[in-house]
Short mmCIF file of C-alpha atoms in Angstrom, two decimals:
data_model
loop_
_atom_site.label_atom_id
_atom_site.label_comp_id
_atom_site.label_asym_id
_atom_site.label_seq_id
_atom_site.Cartn_x
_atom_site.Cartn_y
_atom_site.Cartn_z
CA MET A 1 51.61 97.52 100.30
CA VAL A 2 55.29 98.43 100.63
CA SER A 3 56.05 102.07 99.93
CA LYS A 4 58.87 102.82 97.50
CA PRO A 5 61.96 104.56 98.89
CA PHE A 6 62.16 108.26 98.12
CA THR A 7 64.20 109.17 95.05
CA VAL A 8 65.75 112.60 94.51
CA ASP A 9 64.90 114.15 91.13
CA LEU A 10 68.03 115.99 89.99
CA ASN A 11 66.02 117.84 87.34
CA LYS A 12 64.11 119.72 90.06
CA PRO A 13 65.37 122.10 92.81
CA ILE A 14 67.15 119.73 95.16
CA VAL A 15 67.47 121.28 98.61
CA PHE A 16 63.97 120.60 99.88
CA GLN A 17 64.03 117.07 98.47
CA VAL A 18 67.04 115.63 100.33
CA GLY A 19 65.33 115.79 103.71
CA HIS A 20 62.87 113.14 102.58
CA LEU A 21 65.69 110.60 102.21
CA GLY A 22 65.75 110.06 105.97
CA GLU A 23 68.26 107.39 106.99
CA ALA A 24 69.15 106.80 103.33
CA TYR A 25 70.63 110.32 103.08
CA GLU A 26 74.05 109.32 104.48
CA LYS A 27 74.61 106.70 101.78
CA TRP A 28 73.13 108.86 99.00
CA VAL A 29 75.23 111.94 99.73
CA HIS A 30 78.45 109.92 99.65
CA GLN A 31 77.79 108.56 96.17
CA PRO A 32 79.36 111.42 94.19
CA ILE A 33 78.23 112.60 90.79
CA VAL A 34 81.43 113.64 89.01
CA THR A 35 80.29 116.36 86.62
CA LYS A 36 81.13 120.06 86.57
CA ASP A 37 77.46 121.04 86.36
CA GLY A 38 75.82 121.14 89.77
CA PRO A 39 72.07 120.86 90.36
CA ARG A 40 69.69 123.72 90.97
CA PHE A 41 69.18 124.25 94.69
CA PHE A 42 66.12 126.53 94.91
CA ALA A 43 63.20 127.46 92.68
CA ASN A 44 63.62 131.11 93.74
CA ASP A 45 66.27 132.83 91.59
CA PHE A 46 67.56 135.07 94.39
CA CYS A 47 68.01 132.18 96.83
CA GLU A 48 69.72 130.24 94.05
CA LEU A 49 72.13 133.13 93.43
CA LEU A 50 73.16 133.16 97.11
CA THR A 51 74.36 129.55 96.86
CA ARG A 52 76.89 130.33 94.11
CA THR A 53 80.29 131.88 94.91
CA LYS A 54 83.33 132.35 92.67
CA TRP A 55 86.59 131.31 94.36
CA TRP A 56 88.21 134.73 93.95
CA VAL A 57 85.49 136.37 96.03
CA ILE A 58 87.04 134.82 99.16
CA PRO A 59 90.43 136.62 99.06
CA LEU A 60 88.79 139.75 97.64
CA VAL A 61 86.45 140.02 100.63
CA TRP A 62 88.57 138.68 103.50
CA LEU A 63 92.20 139.71 102.85
CA PRO A 64 91.42 143.42 103.44
CA VAL A 65 89.74 142.40 106.70
CA VAL A 66 92.90 140.50 107.71
CA CYS A 67 95.04 143.60 107.06
CA TRP A 68 92.61 145.77 109.01
CA LEU A 69 92.68 143.45 112.00
CA VAL A 70 96.49 143.40 112.07
CA CYS A 71 96.53 147.21 111.88
CA ILE A 72 94.20 147.37 114.90
CA SER A 73 96.62 145.25 116.91
CA THR A 74 99.57 147.48 116.01
CA GLN A 75 97.54 150.56 116.91
CA ARG A 76 96.81 148.96 120.29
CA GLY A 77 100.50 148.52 121.04
CA LEU A 78 101.79 145.35 119.39
CA THR A 79 105.13 145.64 117.63
CA PRO A 80 105.32 144.38 114.03
CA THR A 81 107.13 141.27 115.27
CA GLU A 82 104.51 140.60 117.93
CA ALA A 83 101.72 141.12 115.40
CA ALA A 84 103.39 138.72 112.97
CA LEU A 85 103.71 136.09 115.71
CA ALA A 86 100.04 136.54 116.57
CA VAL A 87 99.10 136.02 112.92
CA VAL A 88 101.18 132.83 112.78
CA GLY A 89 99.48 131.68 115.98
CA GLY A 90 96.09 132.37 114.42
CA ILE A 91 96.99 130.34 111.34
CA PHE A 92 98.00 127.42 113.57
CA ILE A 93 94.73 127.66 115.50
CA TRP A 94 92.86 127.68 112.19
CA THR A 95 94.38 124.32 111.21
CA LEU A 96 92.73 122.81 114.30
CA LEU A 97 89.45 124.62 113.61
CA GLU A 98 89.57 123.40 110.02
CA TYR A 99 89.89 119.82 111.24
CA CYS A 100 87.21 120.11 113.95
CA LEU A 101 84.67 121.86 111.72
CA HIS A 102 85.18 119.35 108.95
CA ARG A 103 85.02 116.31 111.20
CA PHE A 104 82.37 117.23 113.76
CA LEU A 105 80.11 119.72 111.93
CA PHE A 106 80.49 119.07 108.21
CA HIS A 107 80.30 115.31 108.74
CA ILE A 108 77.61 115.23 111.39
CA LYS A 109 75.28 112.25 110.96
CA THR A 110 71.66 113.25 110.28
CA THR A 111 68.44 111.41 109.50
CA SER A 112 65.72 114.02 110.11
CA TYR A 113 64.20 116.15 107.35
CA TRP A 114 65.72 119.45 108.50
CA GLY A 115 68.96 117.84 109.61
CA ASN A 116 69.51 116.38 106.15
CA THR A 117 68.52 119.65 104.51
CA PHE A 118 70.92 121.69 106.67
CA HIS A 119 73.76 119.23 106.15
CA TYR A 120 73.29 119.21 102.39
CA LEU A 121 73.50 123.00 102.26
CA LEU A 122 76.51 123.06 104.59
CA HIS A 123 78.70 120.33 103.14
CA GLY A 124 76.69 117.46 101.68
CA CYS A 125 76.33 119.23 98.34
CA HIS A 126 80.12 119.27 98.02
CA HIS A 127 80.38 115.51 98.54
CA LYS A 128 77.51 114.80 96.16
CA HIS A 129 78.85 117.14 93.45
CA PRO A 130 82.60 117.54 94.20
CA LEU A 131 83.34 119.32 90.92
CA ASP A 132 80.67 122.02 91.27
CA GLY A 133 83.01 125.01 91.22
CA LEU A 134 80.40 127.53 92.33
CA ARG A 135 79.49 125.67 95.51
CA LEU A 136 82.92 124.77 96.83
CA VAL A 137 84.07 127.88 98.71
CA PHE A 138 81.98 129.27 101.55
CA PRO A 139 79.73 132.25 100.74
CA PRO A 140 80.98 135.31 102.67
CA ALA A 141 77.67 135.70 104.52
CA ALA A 142 77.92 132.15 105.88
CA THR A 143 81.54 132.73 106.85
CA ALA A 144 80.61 135.90 108.72
CA ILE A 145 78.07 133.94 110.78
CA LEU A 146 80.68 131.31 111.72
CA CYS A 147 83.20 134.08 112.50
CA ALA A 148 81.08 135.47 115.34
CA PRO A 149 81.68 132.65 117.88
CA VAL A 150 85.31 132.29 116.78
CA TRP A 151 85.96 136.01 117.36
CA THR A 152 84.36 135.74 120.79
CA MET A 153 86.66 132.82 121.63
CA PHE A 154 89.74 134.74 120.52
CA LYS A 155 88.74 137.74 122.65
CA LEU A 156 88.32 135.53 125.70
CA LEU A 157 91.64 133.75 125.23
CA SER A 158 93.90 136.72 124.45
CA SER A 159 94.51 140.37 125.30
CA PRO A 160 92.67 143.24 123.56
CA SER A 161 95.81 144.09 121.60
CA THR A 162 96.55 140.52 120.53
CA ALA A 163 93.05 139.31 119.71
CA PRO A 164 92.60 141.19 116.39
CA ALA A 165 95.91 139.97 114.89
CA LEU A 166 95.31 136.46 116.23
CA PHE A 167 91.85 136.43 114.66
CA GLY A 168 93.31 137.92 111.49
CA GLY A 169 95.72 135.01 111.33
CA GLY A 170 92.84 132.58 111.71
CA LEU A 171 90.99 134.36 108.94
CA LEU A 172 94.09 134.22 106.74
CA GLY A 173 94.25 130.50 107.44
CA TYR A 174 90.63 130.20 106.33
CA VAL A 175 91.31 132.07 103.07
CA THR A 176 94.27 129.77 102.41
CA TYR A 177 92.08 126.74 103.15
CA ASP A 178 89.24 127.75 100.81
CA CYS A 179 91.55 128.71 97.95
CA THR A 180 93.64 125.55 98.43
CA HIS A 181 90.49 123.41 98.50
CA TYR A 182 89.29 124.96 95.25
CA TYR A 183 92.68 124.38 93.62
CA LEU A 184 92.73 120.74 94.71
CA HIS A 185 89.41 120.15 92.95
CA HIS A 186 89.87 122.31 89.86
CA GLY A 187 93.63 122.74 89.46
CA LYS A 188 96.11 120.13 88.27
CA PRO A 189 99.01 119.90 90.72
CA SER A 190 101.40 117.38 89.17
CA LYS A 191 104.06 117.13 91.84
CA GLY A 192 105.14 118.18 95.32
CA TYR A 193 102.91 119.06 98.24
CA GLY A 194 100.01 120.08 96.02
CA GLN A 195 99.82 116.61 94.50
CA ILE A 196 99.97 115.02 97.96
CA LEU A 197 97.09 117.20 99.17
CA LYS A 198 95.03 116.48 96.05
CA ARG A 199 95.36 112.72 96.48
CA TYR A 200 94.54 113.09 100.17
CA ASP A 201 91.36 115.03 99.38
CA LEU A 202 90.34 112.63 96.60
CA ASN A 203 90.75 109.77 99.04
CA HIS A 204 88.37 111.52 101.45
CA HIS A 205 85.78 112.00 98.72
CA PHE A 206 85.93 108.71 96.89
CA LYS A 207 87.25 106.07 99.25
CA VAL A 208 87.25 106.79 103.01
CA GLN A 209 84.80 109.59 103.81
CA ASN A 210 85.07 109.14 107.59
CA LYS A 211 88.82 109.83 107.70
CA GLY A 212 91.24 112.39 106.26
CA PHE A 213 89.52 115.56 107.45
CA GLY A 214 92.49 117.89 106.96
CA ILE A 215 92.53 119.93 103.75
CA THR A 216 95.64 122.09 104.03
CA SER A 217 97.45 119.64 106.32
CA SER A 218 97.07 116.10 107.64
CA ILE A 219 98.71 116.94 110.99
CA TRP A 220 95.51 116.73 113.08
CA ASP A 221 94.45 113.52 111.37
CA HIS A 222 97.70 112.03 112.69
CA VAL A 223 97.13 113.49 116.15
CA PHE A 224 93.52 112.29 116.50
CA GLY A 225 93.84 108.96 114.70
CA THR A 226 91.82 109.75 111.58
CA PHE A 227 94.65 109.43 109.09
CA PRO A 228 93.45 106.93 106.46
CA ALA A 229 95.36 103.65 106.28
CA THR A 230 95.04 103.44 102.51
CA GLN A 231 94.77 106.13 99.87
CA VAL A 232 93.84 106.34 96.22
CA SER A 233 96.76 106.51 93.87
CA HIS A 234 94.92 108.21 91.02
CA ILE A 235 91.45 109.24 89.95
CA SER A 236 90.97 110.41 86.40
CA ARG A 237 88.96 113.53 85.71
#
């Protein structure tokens, strides 16, 4: 008797189902469901609440932290010009982190139960339900966890006076990334750079998921050879 392949029931809490897909998860998660209503993740109401984040929470939480970090650097001896340069440097470093996280962590290949479950929570849910506006930006608690190793790296690579402003720049880059990403999915840029970025992101979601990892810029896709050869011209919403 041949067992039937596992099927995810979208009418039930989804997170602890996706792990059962095994090797079929990769194909399933890249078959997007284009509706604004996302699925329920957990049966527990509190856990479910933690998965939902309004886009404006990101600048509200993190921009004051950016300002605080820059102030620490000036208090430790950096001039305003030096602090500004450190912030710009941090933003540039973020563009590389954005690319690396998206390519190597968010698109990690998994087949195990817990691997699939973790990936779905981290990024798979966004590819499966790209218009779910409450699960697009990163919850602040998750961001804080990822910030810990990044802050350690910045401290090791720069002086005590420079590290806070440099990290603040990276954090500002992250805020720009998350807000830009939300706008690309839920705004309607009709011309200019915004339209270019929107088409680039749509191409990543609907046509070539293993290329085009930049969100705010395609520079690192060019550098590392992951710039897609073809792109979608239009996808109606």
